[in-house]
mmCIF file of C-alpha atoms in Angstrom:
data_model
loop_
_atom_site.group_PDB
_atom_site.id
_atom_site.type_symbol
_atom_site.label_atom_id
_atom_site.label_comp_id
_atom_site.label_asym_id
_atom_site.label_seq_id
_atom_site.Cartn_x
_atom_site.Cartn_y
_atom_site.Cartn_z
ATOM 1 C CA MET V 20 0.381 -0.032 0.132
ATOM 2 C CA VAL V 21 3.041 2.376 1.713
ATOM 3 C CA ASN V 22 5.055 2.060 -1.855
ATOM 4 C CA GLU V 23 1.204 2.248 -4.688
ATOM 5 C CA ASP V 24 1.093 5.151 -1.946
ATOM 6 C CA LYS V 25 4.805 6.558 -3.717
ATOM 7 C CA ARG V 26 3.371 6.011 -7.078
ATOM 8 C CA ILE V 27 0.404 7.536 -6.774
ATOM 9 C CA ALA V 28 2.498 11.122 -5.858
ATOM 10 C CA ASN V 29 5.231 10.830 -8.200
ATOM 11 C CA ASP V 30 3.028 10.431 -11.091
ATOM 12 C CA ASN V 31 0.492 12.712 -10.568
ATOM 13 C CA HIS V 32 1.791 14.602 -7.713
ATOM 14 C CA MET V 33 -0.487 12.657 -5.333
ATOM 15 C CA ILE V 34 -0.508 12.879 -1.434
ATOM 16 C CA CYS V 35 -2.175 10.363 1.006
ATOM 17 C CA ASP V 36 -1.760 12.236 4.081
ATOM 18 C CA LEU V 37 -2.832 10.335 7.389
ATOM 19 C CA GLU V 38 -2.940 13.456 9.466
ATOM 20 C CA THR V 39 -4.902 15.295 7.103
ATOM 21 C CA GLY V 40 -6.686 11.553 5.393
ATOM 22 C CA VAL V 41 -6.909 13.178 2.055
ATOM 23 C CA CYS V 42 -5.560 11.467 -0.776
ATOM 24 C CA GLY V 43 -5.646 14.191 -3.556
ATOM 25 C CA VAL V 44 -3.844 16.946 -5.180
ATOM 26 C CA ALA V 45 -1.310 19.044 -2.709
ATOM 27 C CA GLY V 46 -1.237 21.586 -0.594
ATOM 28 C CA GLU V 47 -5.571 21.286 -0.768
ATOM 29 C CA GLU V 48 -6.604 24.024 1.412
ATOM 30 C CA GLU V 49 -8.499 21.813 4.695
ATOM 31 C CA ILE V 50 -11.194 23.858 5.367
ATOM 32 C CA GLU V 51 -12.235 26.631 1.802
ATOM 33 C CA MET V 52 -14.924 28.394 0.702
ATOM 34 C CA ILE V 53 -16.577 28.090 -2.796
ATOM 35 C CA ASP V 54 -18.925 30.233 -4.568
ATOM 36 C CA PHE V 55 -21.203 28.480 -6.835
ATOM 37 C CA ASN V 56 -23.507 31.345 -7.578
ATOM 38 C CA GLN V 57 -23.019 32.470 -11.288
ATOM 39 C CA PRO V 58 -22.030 36.096 -11.643
ATOM 40 C CA GLN V 59 -24.521 39.045 -10.990
ATOM 41 C CA LYS V 60 -25.275 40.153 -14.579
ATOM 42 C CA SER V 61 -25.076 44.152 -13.484
ATOM 43 C CA ILE V 62 -24.367 44.737 -17.399
ATOM 44 C CA LYS V 63 -27.182 45.586 -20.063
ATOM 45 C CA VAL V 64 -26.749 45.051 -23.675
ATOM 46 C CA TYR V 65 -28.521 46.780 -26.375
ATOM 47 C CA TYR V 66 -28.658 45.233 -29.589
ATOM 48 C CA VAL V 67 -30.071 48.419 -32.171
ATOM 49 C CA THR V 68 -31.231 46.357 -35.862
ATOM 50 C CA ASP V 69 -32.574 46.588 -38.430
ATOM 51 C CA PRO V 70 -33.975 42.998 -39.925
ATOM 52 C CA ILE V 71 -32.480 44.652 -43.524
ATOM 53 C CA CYS V 72 -30.098 46.111 -42.609
ATOM 54 C CA SER V 73 -27.006 43.998 -44.207
ATOM 55 C CA HIS V 74 -24.380 44.664 -42.032
ATOM 56 C CA CYS V 75 -25.817 43.624 -39.368
ATOM 57 C CA TRP V 76 -25.785 39.791 -41.618
ATOM 58 C CA ALA V 77 -22.636 39.693 -41.377
ATOM 59 C CA LEU V 78 -22.628 40.394 -37.651
ATOM 60 C CA GLU V 79 -23.939 37.325 -36.964
ATOM 61 C CA PRO V 80 -21.002 34.695 -35.961
ATOM 62 C CA VAL V 81 -19.292 37.308 -34.026
ATOM 63 C CA LEU V 82 -21.810 38.709 -31.744
ATOM 64 C CA ARG V 83 -23.518 34.754 -32.014
ATOM 65 C CA ARG V 84 -20.011 33.932 -30.395
ATOM 66 C CA PHE V 85 -20.300 37.157 -27.560
ATOM 67 C CA LYS V 86 -23.425 36.074 -26.574
ATOM 68 C CA GLU V 87 -22.513 32.421 -26.202
ATOM 69 C CA GLN V 88 -18.991 32.846 -24.230
ATOM 70 C CA HIS V 89 -20.405 36.148 -22.259
ATOM 71 C CA GLY V 90 -23.373 36.329 -21.812
ATOM 72 C CA HIS V 91 -23.277 34.850 -18.663
ATOM 73 C CA PHE V 92 -22.772 38.946 -18.060
ATOM 74 C CA PHE V 93 -24.652 40.689 -18.741
ATOM 75 C CA ASN V 94 -28.740 40.872 -20.506
ATOM 76 C CA PHE V 95 -29.580 41.092 -23.956
ATOM 77 C CA HIS V 96 -31.896 43.788 -25.022
ATOM 78 C CA THR V 97 -32.962 43.050 -28.875
ATOM 79 C CA VAL V 98 -34.110 46.772 -30.121
ATOM 80 C CA MET V 99 -35.447 47.894 -33.839
ATOM 81 C CA GLY V 100 -34.016 50.676 -34.622
ATOM 82 C CA GLY V 101 -36.419 50.997 -38.377
ATOM 83 C CA LEU V 102 -33.758 50.820 -41.021
ATOM 84 C CA LEU V 103 -35.961 52.111 -44.170
ATOM 85 C CA GLU V 104 -40.051 53.402 -43.384
ATOM 86 C CA LYS V 105 -40.501 52.891 -47.132
ATOM 87 C CA TRP V 106 -39.030 54.195 -49.656
ATOM 88 C CA SER V 107 -39.044 58.190 -50.960
ATOM 89 C CA ASP V 108 -37.701 60.688 -54.184
ATOM 90 C CA GLU V 109 -34.592 60.776 -50.880
ATOM 91 C CA PRO V 110 -31.715 59.112 -51.116
ATOM 92 C CA VAL V 111 -32.017 56.849 -48.549
ATOM 93 C CA ASP V 112 -28.669 56.435 -47.867
ATOM 94 C CA PRO V 113 -26.320 58.917 -50.266
ATOM 95 C CA ARG V 114 -23.345 57.903 -48.812
ATOM 96 C CA ASN V 115 -23.376 54.184 -50.291
ATOM 97 C CA GLY V 116 -25.848 55.844 -53.122
ATOM 98 C CA ILE V 117 -28.670 54.627 -52.387
ATOM 99 C CA SER V 118 -31.513 55.716 -53.196
ATOM 100 C CA GLY V 119 -34.226 53.693 -54.632
ATOM 101 C CA PRO V 120 -34.122 49.520 -54.031
ATOM 102 C CA ALA V 121 -32.052 49.211 -57.572
ATOM 103 C CA ASP V 122 -29.331 50.222 -55.569
ATOM 104 C CA VAL V 123 -28.725 48.224 -52.931
ATOM 105 C CA PHE V 124 -28.182 44.963 -55.097
ATOM 106 C CA GLY V 125 -24.383 46.270 -55.682
ATOM 107 C CA HIS V 126 -24.597 47.064 -51.712
ATOM 108 C CA TRP V 127 -25.805 44.043 -50.322
ATOM 109 C CA ARG V 128 -23.408 41.750 -52.528
ATOM 110 C CA GLU V 129 -20.075 43.671 -51.442
ATOM 111 C CA VAL V 130 -21.335 43.092 -47.913
ATOM 112 C CA GLY V 131 -20.927 39.808 -47.962
ATOM 113 C CA GLU V 132 -18.394 38.920 -50.983
ATOM 114 C CA TYR V 133 -16.663 40.748 -48.351
ATOM 115 C CA SER V 134 -17.962 39.170 -45.131
ATOM 116 C CA ARG V 135 -18.316 36.424 -46.274
ATOM 117 C CA MET V 136 -22.017 35.852 -45.328
ATOM 118 C CA PRO V 137 -23.664 35.100 -48.161
ATOM 119 C CA ILE V 138 -26.052 37.720 -49.602
ATOM 120 C CA ASP V 139 -28.407 37.405 -53.226
ATOM 121 C CA GLY V 140 -29.748 40.636 -53.240
ATOM 122 C CA SER V 141 -31.893 40.521 -56.698
ATOM 123 C CA LEU V 142 -34.803 40.859 -55.347
ATOM 124 C CA MET V 143 -34.067 43.809 -54.923
ATOM 125 C CA LEU V 144 -34.174 44.547 -58.595
ATOM 126 C CA ASP V 145 -37.289 42.698 -59.070
ATOM 127 C CA ASN V 146 -39.051 42.016 -56.449
ATOM 128 C CA PRO V 147 -37.721 44.346 -53.232
ATOM 129 C CA VAL V 148 -38.838 45.326 -50.130
ATOM 130 C CA GLN V 149 -40.932 48.150 -49.981
ATOM 131 C CA SER V 150 -40.180 48.944 -45.380
ATOM 132 C CA SER V 151 -38.876 46.899 -43.416
ATOM 133 C CA PHE V 152 -41.659 47.988 -40.684
ATOM 134 C CA PRO V 153 -44.297 45.050 -41.370
ATOM 135 C CA PRO V 154 -41.339 42.589 -40.247
ATOM 136 C CA SER V 155 -39.629 44.808 -37.016
ATOM 137 C CA ARG V 156 -42.906 44.996 -36.438
ATOM 138 C CA VAL V 157 -43.878 41.110 -36.128
ATOM 139 C CA PHE V 158 -40.629 40.657 -34.200
ATOM 140 C CA LYS V 159 -42.110 42.968 -31.766
ATOM 141 C CA VAL V 160 -45.352 41.798 -31.236
ATOM 142 C CA ILE V 161 -43.405 37.583 -30.616
ATOM 143 C CA GLN V 162 -40.674 39.724 -28.015
ATOM 144 C CA LYS V 163 -43.942 40.628 -26.064
ATOM 145 C CA ASN V 164 -46.101 38.204 -25.723
ATOM 146 C CA TYR V 165 -42.577 35.392 -26.594
ATOM 147 C CA LYS V 166 -40.172 34.191 -25.131
ATOM 148 C CA ASP V 167 -36.764 36.493 -26.107
ATOM 149 C CA ALA V 168 -35.448 34.270 -27.655
ATOM 150 C CA LEU V 169 -37.863 33.344 -29.819
ATOM 151 C CA ALA V 170 -37.739 36.931 -30.841
ATOM 152 C CA TYR V 171 -34.587 36.925 -32.001
ATOM 153 C CA GLU V 172 -35.060 33.772 -33.545
ATOM 154 C CA TYR V 173 -37.213 35.267 -35.924
ATOM 155 C CA LEU V 174 -34.708 37.491 -36.614
ATOM 156 C CA ARG V 175 -32.407 35.254 -37.609
ATOM 157 C CA ARG V 176 -35.086 32.930 -39.590
ATOM 158 C CA SER V 177 -35.888 36.519 -41.879
ATOM 159 C CA ARG V 178 -32.134 37.365 -42.352
ATOM 160 C CA GLU V 179 -31.743 33.202 -43.119
ATOM 161 C CA ALA V 180 -34.263 33.959 -46.017
ATOM 162 C CA LEU V 181 -33.716 37.775 -46.853
ATOM 163 C CA PHE V 182 -30.078 37.776 -47.617
ATOM 164 C CA ALA V 183 -29.482 34.399 -48.906
ATOM 165 C CA PHE V 184 -32.560 32.646 -49.851
ATOM 166 C CA ASN V 185 -33.844 35.649 -51.566
ATOM 167 C CA ARG V 186 -37.133 36.401 -50.156
ATOM 168 C CA ASN V 187 -39.206 38.972 -49.248
ATOM 169 C CA ILE V 188 -39.800 39.358 -45.814
ATOM 170 C CA ALA V 189 -42.085 42.025 -45.963
ATOM 171 C CA ASP V 190 -44.291 41.028 -47.442
ATOM 172 C CA GLU V 191 -47.304 39.272 -45.531
ATOM 173 C CA SER V 192 -47.269 35.656 -46.541
ATOM 174 C CA ILE V 193 -43.130 35.426 -45.946
ATOM 175 C CA MET V 194 -44.174 36.429 -43.169
ATOM 176 C CA ILE V 195 -46.326 34.176 -41.784
ATOM 177 C CA ASP V 196 -44.551 31.358 -43.107
ATOM 178 C CA ILE V 197 -41.455 32.516 -41.075
ATOM 179 C CA VAL V 198 -43.434 32.359 -37.784
ATOM 180 C CA ASN V 199 -44.858 29.499 -38.826
ATOM 181 C CA GLN V 200 -41.728 28.280 -38.590
ATOM 182 C CA LEU V 201 -41.141 28.974 -35.787
ATOM 183 C CA GLY V 202 -43.988 27.208 -33.928
ATOM 184 C CA LEU V 203 -46.424 30.604 -33.805
ATOM 185 C CA ASP V 204 -49.286 30.720 -35.195
ATOM 186 C CA GLY V 205 -48.180 32.447 -37.775
ATOM 187 C CA GLU V 206 -51.800 34.643 -38.975
ATOM 188 C CA ALA V 207 -53.117 35.657 -36.236
ATOM 189 C CA ILE V 208 -49.378 37.020 -34.898
ATOM 190 C CA VAL V 209 -48.863 38.657 -38.417
ATOM 191 C CA GLN V 210 -52.482 39.948 -37.650
ATOM 192 C CA ASP V 211 -51.862 41.434 -34.488
ATOM 193 C CA ALA V 212 -48.135 42.903 -36.641
ATOM 194 C CA GLU V 213 -50.598 45.568 -38.541
ATOM 195 C CA GLN V 214 -52.602 46.943 -36.120
ATOM 196 C CA GLN V 215 -51.875 50.431 -33.876
ATOM 197 C CA THR V 216 -50.311 48.123 -31.191
ATOM 198 C CA GLY V 217 -47.989 47.081 -33.195
ATOM 199 C CA GLN V 218 -46.798 50.180 -34.489
ATOM 200 C CA GLN V 219 -47.131 51.311 -31.269
ATOM 201 C CA LEU V 220 -44.354 48.284 -30.186
ATOM 202 C CA LEU V 221 -42.255 49.927 -32.483
ATOM 203 C CA ASN V 222 -42.741 53.247 -31.789
ATOM 204 C CA GLU V 223 -41.435 52.485 -27.970
ATOM 205 C CA ASP V 224 -37.758 50.815 -29.949
ATOM 206 C CA PHE V 225 -37.589 53.570 -31.933
ATOM 207 C CA SER V 226 -37.910 56.259 -28.557
ATOM 208 C CA LEU V 227 -35.051 53.951 -26.835
ATOM 209 C CA ALA V 228 -32.191 54.157 -29.456
ATOM 210 C CA ARG V 229 -33.130 57.486 -30.220
ATOM 211 C CA SER V 230 -32.468 58.058 -26.032
ATOM 212 C CA LEU V 231 -29.428 56.182 -26.505
ATOM 213 C CA GLY V 232 -27.658 58.014 -29.037
ATOM 214 C CA VAL V 233 -28.223 56.080 -32.022
ATOM 215 C CA ARG V 234 -27.955 56.952 -35.513
ATOM 216 C CA GLY V 235 -26.845 53.435 -37.082
ATOM 217 C CA PHE V 236 -27.156 50.465 -37.521
ATOM 218 C CA PRO V 237 -25.251 47.494 -36.638
ATOM 219 C CA THR V 238 -25.757 49.216 -32.420
ATOM 220 C CA ILE V 239 -23.755 47.243 -29.944
ATOM 221 C CA ILE V 240 -25.022 49.788 -26.625
ATOM 222 C CA MET V 241 -23.658 47.769 -22.767
ATOM 223 C CA ILE V 242 -23.695 50.098 -19.926
ATOM 224 C CA ASN V 243 -23.234 48.957 -16.843
ATOM 225 C CA GLU V 244 -24.184 49.199 -12.600
ATOM 226 C CA GLU V 245 -23.273 53.426 -12.598
ATOM 227 C CA ASN V 246 -25.360 54.013 -15.256
ATOM 228 C CA LYS V 247 -21.859 54.737 -17.720
ATOM 229 C CA GLY V 248 -22.381 53.655 -21.068
ATOM 230 C CA LEU V 249 -20.351 52.510 -24.005
ATOM 231 C CA LYS V 250 -21.285 52.379 -28.207
ATOM 232 C CA ILE V 251 -19.623 50.034 -30.513
ATOM 233 C CA VAL V 252 -21.101 50.942 -33.439
ATOM 234 C CA GLY V 253 -20.941 49.092 -36.940
ATOM 235 C CA SER V 254 -19.838 45.454 -37.170
ATOM 236 C CA ARG V 255 -16.255 44.833 -35.630
ATOM 237 C CA PRO V 256 -14.338 41.931 -34.001
ATOM 238 C CA LEU V 257 -15.022 39.350 -31.082
ATOM 239 C CA GLU V 258 -12.359 42.031 -29.614
ATOM 240 C CA SER V 259 -13.702 45.014 -29.512
ATOM 241 C CA TYR V 260 -16.725 43.368 -27.776
ATOM 242 C CA VAL V 261 -14.987 42.130 -24.877
ATOM 243 C CA GLU V 262 -12.908 44.895 -24.088
ATOM 244 C CA GLY V 263 -16.533 46.369 -23.975
ATOM 245 C CA LEU V 264 -17.624 44.434 -21.615
ATOM 246 C CA GLN V 265 -14.245 44.238 -19.569
ATOM 247 C CA GLN V 266 -14.792 48.224 -19.440
ATOM 248 C CA MET V 267 -17.837 47.815 -18.197
ATOM 249 C CA LEU V 268 -17.034 45.787 -15.960
ATOM 250 C CA ASN V 269 -14.430 47.658 -14.494
ATOM 251 C CA THR V 270 -11.473 44.254 -15.139
ATOM 252 C CA GLU V 271 -8.989 43.881 -17.018
ATOM 253 C CA GLU V 272 -10.140 39.472 -17.679
ATOM 254 C CA ILE V 273 -13.020 37.790 -17.570
ATOM 255 C CA GLN V 274 -13.503 34.158 -18.282
ATOM 256 C CA PRO V 275 -15.834 33.582 -20.908
ATOM 257 C CA LYS V 276 -17.507 29.904 -21.231
ATOM 258 C CA GLN V 277 -17.028 26.898 -23.057
ATOM 259 C CA GLN V 278 -17.945 27.423 -26.681
ATOM 260 C CA PRO V 279 -20.430 24.102 -27.505
ATOM 261 C CA SER V 280 -20.446 21.350 -28.288
ATOM 262 C CA LEU V 281 -20.566 21.703 -33.031
ATOM 263 C CA SER V 282 -23.825 19.091 -33.045
ATOM 264 C CA ASN V 283 -25.515 21.828 -29.599
ATOM 265 C CA LEU V 284 -24.646 24.570 -31.591
ATOM 266 C CA LEU V 285 -26.299 22.964 -35.298
ATOM 267 C CA GLU V 286 -29.056 20.957 -33.962
ATOM 268 C CA LYS V 287 -30.438 25.128 -31.449
ATOM 269 C CA GLU V 288 -29.772 27.164 -35.370
ATOM 270 C CA LYS V 289 -30.655 24.790 -37.548
ATOM 271 C CA LEU V 290 -28.102 26.547 -40.264
ATOM 272 C CA LEU V 291 -24.984 27.495 -39.969
ATOM 273 C CA PHE V 292 -22.923 28.912 -42.566
ATOM 274 C CA SER V 293 -19.084 28.021 -42.911
ATOM 275 C CA LYS V 294 -17.411 32.013 -41.874
ATOM 276 C CA GLU V 295 -19.991 30.789 -38.884
ATOM 277 C CA ILE V 296 -18.504 28.116 -37.291
ATOM 278 C CA GLU V 297 -15.374 28.899 -38.304
ATOM 279 C CA VAL V 298 -15.530 32.125 -35.864
ATOM 280 C CA MET V 299 -16.381 30.154 -33.065
ATOM 281 C CA TYR V 300 -13.973 27.780 -33.690
ATOM 282 C CA ASP V 301 -11.279 29.804 -34.538
ATOM 283 C CA ILE V 302 -10.629 27.965 -37.357
ATOM 284 C CA GLU V 303 -10.262 29.053 -40.813
ATOM 285 C CA LYS V 304 -11.822 28.326 -44.168
ATOM 286 C CA SER V 305 -9.829 25.372 -45.224
ATOM 287 C CA GLU V 306 -10.294 23.244 -42.291
ATOM 288 C CA ILE V 307 -13.764 23.161 -42.245
ATOM 289 C CA ASN V 308 -14.887 20.148 -43.693
ATOM 290 C CA ALA V 309 -12.040 18.181 -42.014
ATOM 291 C CA PHE V 310 -13.896 19.729 -38.728
ATOM 292 C CA VAL V 311 -17.326 19.350 -39.347
ATOM 293 C CA GLU V 312 -16.952 15.872 -40.555
ATOM 294 C CA LYS V 313 -14.628 15.340 -37.150
ATOM 295 C CA GLU V 314 -17.574 17.023 -35.268
ATOM 296 C CA LEU V 315 -21.284 15.184 -36.431
ATOM 297 C CA SER V 316 -21.641 12.312 -37.576
ATOM 298 C CA PRO V 317 -23.275 12.031 -41.046
ATOM 299 C CA SER V 318 -26.415 11.520 -41.029
ATOM 300 C CA SER V 319 -27.348 14.206 -38.620
ATOM 301 C CA TYR V 320 -26.649 16.933 -41.759
ATOM 302 C CA GLN V 321 -26.196 18.553 -44.566
ATOM 303 C CA VAL V 322 -23.682 20.379 -46.250
ATOM 304 C CA LYS V 323 -24.860 23.082 -49.452
ATOM 305 C CA GLU V 324 -23.546 25.829 -51.078
ATOM 306 C CA LEU V 325 -24.744 29.651 -51.818
ATOM 307 C CA LEU V 326 -22.812 31.956 -53.654
ATOM 308 C CA GLY V 327 -19.783 29.927 -53.148
ATOM 309 C CA GLU V 328 -20.519 29.597 -49.235
ATOM 310 C CA SER V 329 -21.167 25.863 -47.365
ATOM 311 C CA TYR V 330 -23.745 26.213 -45.221
ATOM 312 C CA PHE V 331 -24.295 22.801 -43.058
ATOM 313 C CA THR V 332 -27.859 21.961 -41.763
ATOM 314 C CA THR V 333 -29.507 19.381 -40.307
ATOM 315 C CA THR V 334 -30.848 16.967 -41.975
ATOM 316 C CA LYS V 335 -34.133 17.194 -40.752
ATOM 317 C CA SER V 336 -34.397 21.293 -41.975
#
């Protein structure tokens, strides 16, 4: 028995101590206080966005990882910003040369190619989205009456439909279909969204966005317990949001959670583009197929391609 104890100590730096009655790592305290409480979510994070914001679509990979790994430090709230009420004779976005729907096509393609979150955009030439307000109102109705997570999923599915699969997400039938896919009553929710209360909910978000000093999308606002805030405008790298969170928490380092397994993430999200997997797991584009094959069983997913980019879905999709 003595020899066995010596072997354990030598191989694994373990000690069986007769006086303390412990077989374990050397130097363990006899009595030690341990705090198993989750950290208090002392930070509010407002994500001001819009369903047809192309740079918000480009931000999806980074924002997902930020929420997955650091969401235990903050309460996350999505705010609709009202990017396009309607087209008019006045330029909508003079800086990007956007006066009408046809001008959007080239801009969206450029954003998609740069971010590698594919954007088709050709519907803006022949069946353009006339306003981002209808899907924004649907988002608000879901957010008010159901879980925030369902509203956020509606936003994701709407962006997939618009940017990747070229569907007009302001069209009533498309909105109903997307809501139905969430397991909700699409017709009833879309009808509710078109009532006066739907616009009132949206107006409340517009007022909140103005009070936060937001003028462009995406914008992330972080506010701490002292009511001091930090604003990050545009689609930024993960480090920008982590550093901002550290600043709000007044700490030099925060401990992120482990990324979820790819199988759990895909089961939750239903569809992931290659760029989203690369960002989540710190891998290169050239490594994506080998990584997916290692992490997923062949029968659990399908791989497809859109505009030169791979995307992965569950076999149920």
